[in-house]
Amino acid sequence: MKAFFFDKMFETVVLSDTVFSVPSRYQKLAPLGVGAQGMVCSAYDTVTQQNVAIKKLSRPFQNVIHAKRAYREFKLMKLVHHKNIIALLNAFTPQASLEEFQDVYLVMELMDANLCQVITTELDHERLSYLLYQILCGIKHLHSAGIIHRVILGMSYKENVDMWSVGCIMAEMIRGEVLFPGSDHVNQWNKIIELLGTPSLDFMMRLKPTVRNYVENLTYFEGSPFHELFPDEFFPSGSTDNDRLRADQARDLLSKMLVIDPEKRISVDGALMHPYIREWCEEGEVNAPAPDPYDDSVDEREHTVEQWKELIYQELKEYEVNHHIE
């Protein structure tokens, strides 16, 4: 159901019980999906004459965690510019003052498909390896700005922690299902060691004592070899071009990414140079100019919700000035 209300600059549209108040340049709004961080709709931008995705952040000021997450997402999207990372095209709030401020909207490139749709598609080796190449290029660009995921095991972390996520994505594209389905972090950790085996003592000693005690008290698992976890029949048939891409190459790359100990896991550069990936490498894409380093000094400090709100509002206003937002 759609309901329209017009004021001077914004049109208000109700999509799946979520109110979208957007500049009138955006037309033909239609819901795309709802995630943990907000709802996304598609729209047609009458100014640039292109289809876009508009994300309304979900209640960004309900608590400190949501406010900090909204700040980080906006700051990061402003920072990075790479063909393999969804670009920020616009950002706005319909509220005219800090006192009224409550909604944050991010306008992004609209993708033809999402990962869930890709996973359900029958992929040949060319498409699978090229998709992984694009992911790796995007991650390498993020790393060049000092942007990496944080791990939950109480360890120090570095760039190759992200390779675990790439391995999980690759495994899901191959198997057509989640490799480590867990109901929570603890349950998921149990699934991981059941399949991959109990990690080494060297790895255990680098965990926080409380985490180490938990892991050490679990049942010991040998783990399954990768040719059993990912037999040939799970993979596409050989490449159409003289079998230059094969199941054994894909399985080898996967085995190097899905390593519990990040110290022994393949790096992004190592993965890009792997025989299953390297044929796609283009210098301008792999080593694109690095963005400005991400300064996490602000979001590492403690702030109240109202302080986060003011920081985000300032970022939005600065964006509007720098990009001459209509």
XYZ file of C-alpha atoms in Angstrom:
326
model
C 0.000 0.000 0.000
C 1.221 3.477 -0.812
C 0.103 6.752 0.709
C 1.426 10.052 -0.594
C 1.760 13.346 1.249
C 3.461 16.319 -0.331
C 5.319 19.240 1.150
C 7.791 21.673 -0.349
C 10.656 19.304 -1.140
C 9.869 15.813 0.124
C 7.344 13.175 -0.776
C 6.303 10.689 1.898
C 5.604 7.128 0.773
C 4.575 4.198 2.979
C 6.222 0.954 1.883
C 5.523 -2.234 3.824
C 4.605 -0.192 6.922
C 7.843 1.833 6.693
C 7.597 5.569 6.007
C 10.030 6.897 3.393
C 10.324 10.694 3.157
C 12.519 11.412 0.156
C 13.285 14.368 -2.137
C 10.858 14.612 -5.031
C 13.654 13.729 -7.495
C 13.186 10.099 -6.416
C 10.154 8.454 -7.989
C 8.668 4.943 -8.379
C 9.710 3.730 -4.949
C 9.337 -0.016 -4.424
C 10.451 -2.169 -1.467
C 13.520 -4.371 -1.966
C 14.093 -5.875 1.455
C 14.560 -5.404 5.171
C 17.774 -6.088 7.062
C 19.145 -5.640 10.549
C 20.230 -2.088 9.773
C 17.212 -0.842 7.877
C 14.867 -1.126 4.931
C 15.923 -0.676 1.315
C 13.755 0.357 -1.607
C 14.444 0.899 -5.276
C 13.703 4.246 -6.916
C 14.215 6.194 -10.116
C 16.364 9.311 -9.809
C 14.860 11.858 -12.214
C 17.964 14.075 -11.933
C 20.595 11.511 -12.917
C 18.076 9.363 -14.820
C 19.193 6.128 -13.202
C 17.710 3.512 -10.931
C 19.017 3.655 -7.358
C 18.617 1.957 -4.001
C 17.574 4.023 -0.983
C 18.300 2.710 2.494
C 16.517 4.114 5.519
C 18.543 3.292 8.609
C 16.478 1.512 11.199
C 15.863 3.712 14.256
C 19.448 5.038 14.298
C 19.061 6.850 17.607
C 17.283 4.241 19.703
C 20.511 3.474 21.589
C 24.269 4.049 21.530
C 24.994 0.878 19.524
C 22.610 1.830 16.695
C 23.835 5.427 16.657
C 27.496 4.398 16.488
C 26.711 1.874 13.722
C 24.899 4.555 11.695
C 27.836 6.939 12.085
C 30.384 4.325 11.006
C 28.343 3.184 7.994
C 27.910 6.719 6.695
C 31.551 7.660 7.287
C 32.813 4.511 5.560
C 30.539 4.889 2.557
C 31.680 8.495 2.121
C 35.277 7.350 2.179
C 35.544 4.527 -0.351
C 35.309 4.719 -4.135
C 35.906 1.498 -6.036
C 34.081 -0.257 -8.859
C 33.639 -3.389 -6.727
C 32.102 -1.550 -3.772
C 28.581 -0.152 -3.887
C 28.907 3.612 -4.235
C 27.185 6.218 -2.098
C 25.297 8.520 -4.462
C 23.485 10.748 -1.999
C 22.606 11.109 1.680
C 19.937 13.189 3.329
C 17.491 13.703 6.158
C 14.004 15.192 5.724
C 14.312 16.985 9.057
C 15.426 20.619 8.847
C 17.141 20.999 12.227
C 19.154 19.038 14.758
C 16.252 19.238 17.215
C 13.944 17.483 14.738
C 16.605 15.120 13.348
C 15.627 11.438 13.513
C 15.993 9.817 10.063
C 19.054 8.978 7.955
C 18.754 7.963 4.287
C 21.587 6.648 2.104
C 21.196 6.509 -1.682
C 23.346 3.880 -3.372
C 23.886 2.130 -6.654
C 21.182 -0.417 -7.424
C 22.561 -3.907 -8.051
C 20.990 -6.324 -10.519
C 21.026 -9.138 -7.949
C 21.979 -9.792 -4.340
C 24.152 -12.587 -2.975
C 21.159 -14.758 -2.057
C 20.007 -14.673 -5.677
C 23.523 -15.411 -6.931
C 23.851 -18.423 -4.640
C 20.691 -19.987 -6.052
C 22.005 -19.533 -9.604
C 23.957 -22.297 -11.310
C 27.463 -20.854 -11.619
C 30.203 -22.081 -13.930
C 33.854 -21.729 -12.905
C 34.297 -18.463 -14.835
C 31.426 -16.765 -13.004
C 32.396 -18.209 -9.629
C 36.054 -17.208 -9.884
C 35.209 -13.759 -11.293
C 32.719 -13.056 -8.492
C 35.398 -13.986 -5.961
C 37.891 -11.762 -7.773
C 35.511 -8.789 -7.514
C 34.975 -9.426 -3.796
C 38.717 -9.661 -3.200
C 39.385 -6.406 -5.075
C 36.775 -4.609 -2.993
C 38.218 -5.988 0.257
C 41.765 -5.030 -0.760
C 40.554 -1.468 -1.365
C 38.923 -1.353 2.080
C 42.092 -2.655 3.673
C 44.091 0.109 2.002
C 42.051 2.553 4.102
C 42.596 0.520 7.255
C 39.041 -0.866 7.233
C 38.742 -4.480 8.408
C 36.188 -6.606 10.260
C 36.633 -7.160 14.014
C 36.722 -10.796 15.212
C 34.781 -12.148 18.235
C 37.371 -14.485 19.750
C 39.172 -11.917 21.862
C 42.260 -11.916 19.635
C 44.334 -9.274 17.948
C 43.317 -9.034 14.326
C 44.708 -8.038 10.958
C 43.565 -7.884 7.354
C 43.296 -11.596 6.600
C 40.466 -12.015 9.112
C 38.233 -10.958 6.211
C 39.360 -13.981 4.197
C 37.289 -16.173 6.484
C 34.163 -14.322 5.340
C 35.158 -14.723 1.682
C 35.664 -18.434 2.268
C 32.204 -18.735 3.832
C 30.671 -16.918 0.850
C 32.549 -19.160 -1.592
C 31.456 -22.282 0.303
C 27.834 -21.155 0.205
C 28.018 -20.494 -3.539
C 29.427 -23.997 -4.071
C 27.119 -25.912 -1.723
C 24.037 -23.741 -2.157
C 23.633 -23.534 1.613
C 25.303 -22.013 4.666
C 28.364 -24.026 5.677
C 28.270 -23.203 9.401
C 24.610 -22.618 10.325
C 24.550 -21.562 13.953
C 21.799 -20.286 16.195
C 24.304 -18.049 18.019
C 28.057 -17.418 18.240
C 28.680 -20.369 20.562
C 26.658 -22.800 18.485
C 28.329 -21.584 15.323
C 31.791 -22.067 16.829
C 30.799 -25.670 17.617
C 29.740 -26.186 13.979
C 33.074 -24.803 12.766
C 35.281 -27.109 14.808
C 33.073 -30.126 14.049
C 33.767 -29.643 10.341
C 37.281 -28.178 10.356
C 38.680 -29.746 13.519
C 39.828 -28.471 16.897
C 42.405 -25.695 16.387
C 46.049 -26.007 17.385
C 47.446 -25.315 20.840
C 49.372 -22.353 19.385
C 46.060 -20.800 18.319
C 44.471 -21.564 21.686
C 47.238 -19.743 23.535
C 46.437 -16.538 21.634
C 42.825 -16.499 22.829
C 41.637 -14.627 25.877
C 41.702 -16.948 28.908
C 37.920 -17.109 29.216
C 37.521 -18.020 25.543
C 40.434 -20.478 25.683
C 38.934 -22.282 28.673
C 35.661 -22.726 26.809
C 37.328 -24.042 23.635
C 39.637 -26.400 25.521
C 36.689 -27.979 27.323
C 34.904 -28.853 24.096
C 35.013 -32.324 22.565
C 38.073 -32.819 20.370
C 37.332 -33.085 16.641
C 39.674 -34.254 13.898
C 37.741 -32.372 11.232
C 36.864 -33.542 7.730
C 39.203 -33.283 4.719
C 38.138 -30.728 2.129
C 37.653 -33.310 -0.623
C 34.904 -34.798 1.574
C 33.377 -31.454 2.540
C 33.515 -30.267 -1.084
C 33.553 -33.281 -3.444
C 33.933 -32.751 -7.189
C 30.205 -33.117 -7.798
C 29.567 -29.936 -5.780
C 31.517 -27.884 -8.308
C 30.657 -26.808 -11.850
C 31.977 -28.976 -14.646
C 35.387 -27.997 -16.036
C 35.980 -24.612 -17.623
C 34.885 -24.286 -21.230
C 38.331 -22.912 -22.146
C 40.679 -25.909 -21.983
C 39.857 -26.620 -18.332
C 41.959 -23.709 -17.095
C 39.673 -23.462 -14.062
C 38.999 -26.689 -12.229
C 37.361 -28.021 -9.079
C 40.710 -28.929 -7.518
C 41.892 -25.319 -7.873
C 38.691 -23.965 -6.326
C 38.886 -26.478 -3.482
C 42.537 -25.585 -2.838
C 41.703 -21.872 -2.575
C 38.793 -22.626 -0.259
C 40.982 -24.765 1.999
C 43.416 -21.856 2.340
C 40.657 -19.371 3.265
C 38.714 -21.543 5.708
C 41.558 -21.834 8.195
C 40.554 -21.141 11.791
C 43.920 -19.662 12.736
C 44.175 -16.275 10.962
C 47.977 -16.455 11.198
C 47.875 -19.422 8.810
C 45.083 -18.156 6.561
C 45.779 -16.948 3.023
C 46.045 -13.180 2.568
C 44.007 -11.086 0.136
C 47.062 -10.674 -2.105
C 47.741 -14.403 -1.900
C 44.175 -15.176 -2.946
C 44.359 -12.715 -5.857
C 47.505 -14.510 -7.063
C 45.963 -17.976 -6.662
C 45.602 -19.934 -9.947
C 41.808 -19.923 -9.560
C 41.686 -16.099 -9.440
C 44.791 -14.519 -10.971
C 43.745 -14.642 -14.627
C 41.223 -11.856 -13.958
C 43.692 -9.481 -12.305
C 43.923 -5.991 -13.755
C 46.397 -3.563 -12.194
C 43.999 -0.614 -12.084
C 41.354 -2.695 -10.338
C 43.563 -4.668 -7.945
C 45.692 -1.680 -6.944
C 43.217 1.179 -7.301
C 44.218 4.432 -5.551
C 43.702 4.070 -1.828
C 41.033 6.205 -0.157
C 41.891 8.486 2.712
C 42.652 6.412 5.823
C 39.653 5.794 8.039
C 40.043 7.721 11.289
C 38.416 5.644 14.004
C 39.436 7.980 16.825
C 35.932 9.487 17.026
C 33.965 6.254 17.092
C 36.407 4.649 19.527
C 35.430 7.240 22.102
C 32.417 6.969 24.351
C 29.471 9.172 23.296
C 25.884 9.542 24.368
C 23.090 8.989 21.844
C 22.612 12.755 21.593
C 26.306 13.265 20.866
C 26.258 10.594 18.145
C 23.148 12.245 16.752
C 24.910 15.597 16.509
C 27.973 14.009 14.877
C 25.835 12.303 12.221
C 23.838 15.465 11.597
C 27.071 17.410 11.061
C 28.319 14.732 8.650
C 25.079 14.913 6.657
C 25.175 18.696 6.431
C 28.819 18.619 5.385
C 27.958 16.057 2.704
C 25.136 18.241 1.395
C 27.449 21.251 1.121
C 30.278 19.326 -0.560
C 27.993 17.593 -3.042
C 25.500 20.423 -3.656
C 22.580 18.193 -2.813
C 19.278 19.416 -4.182
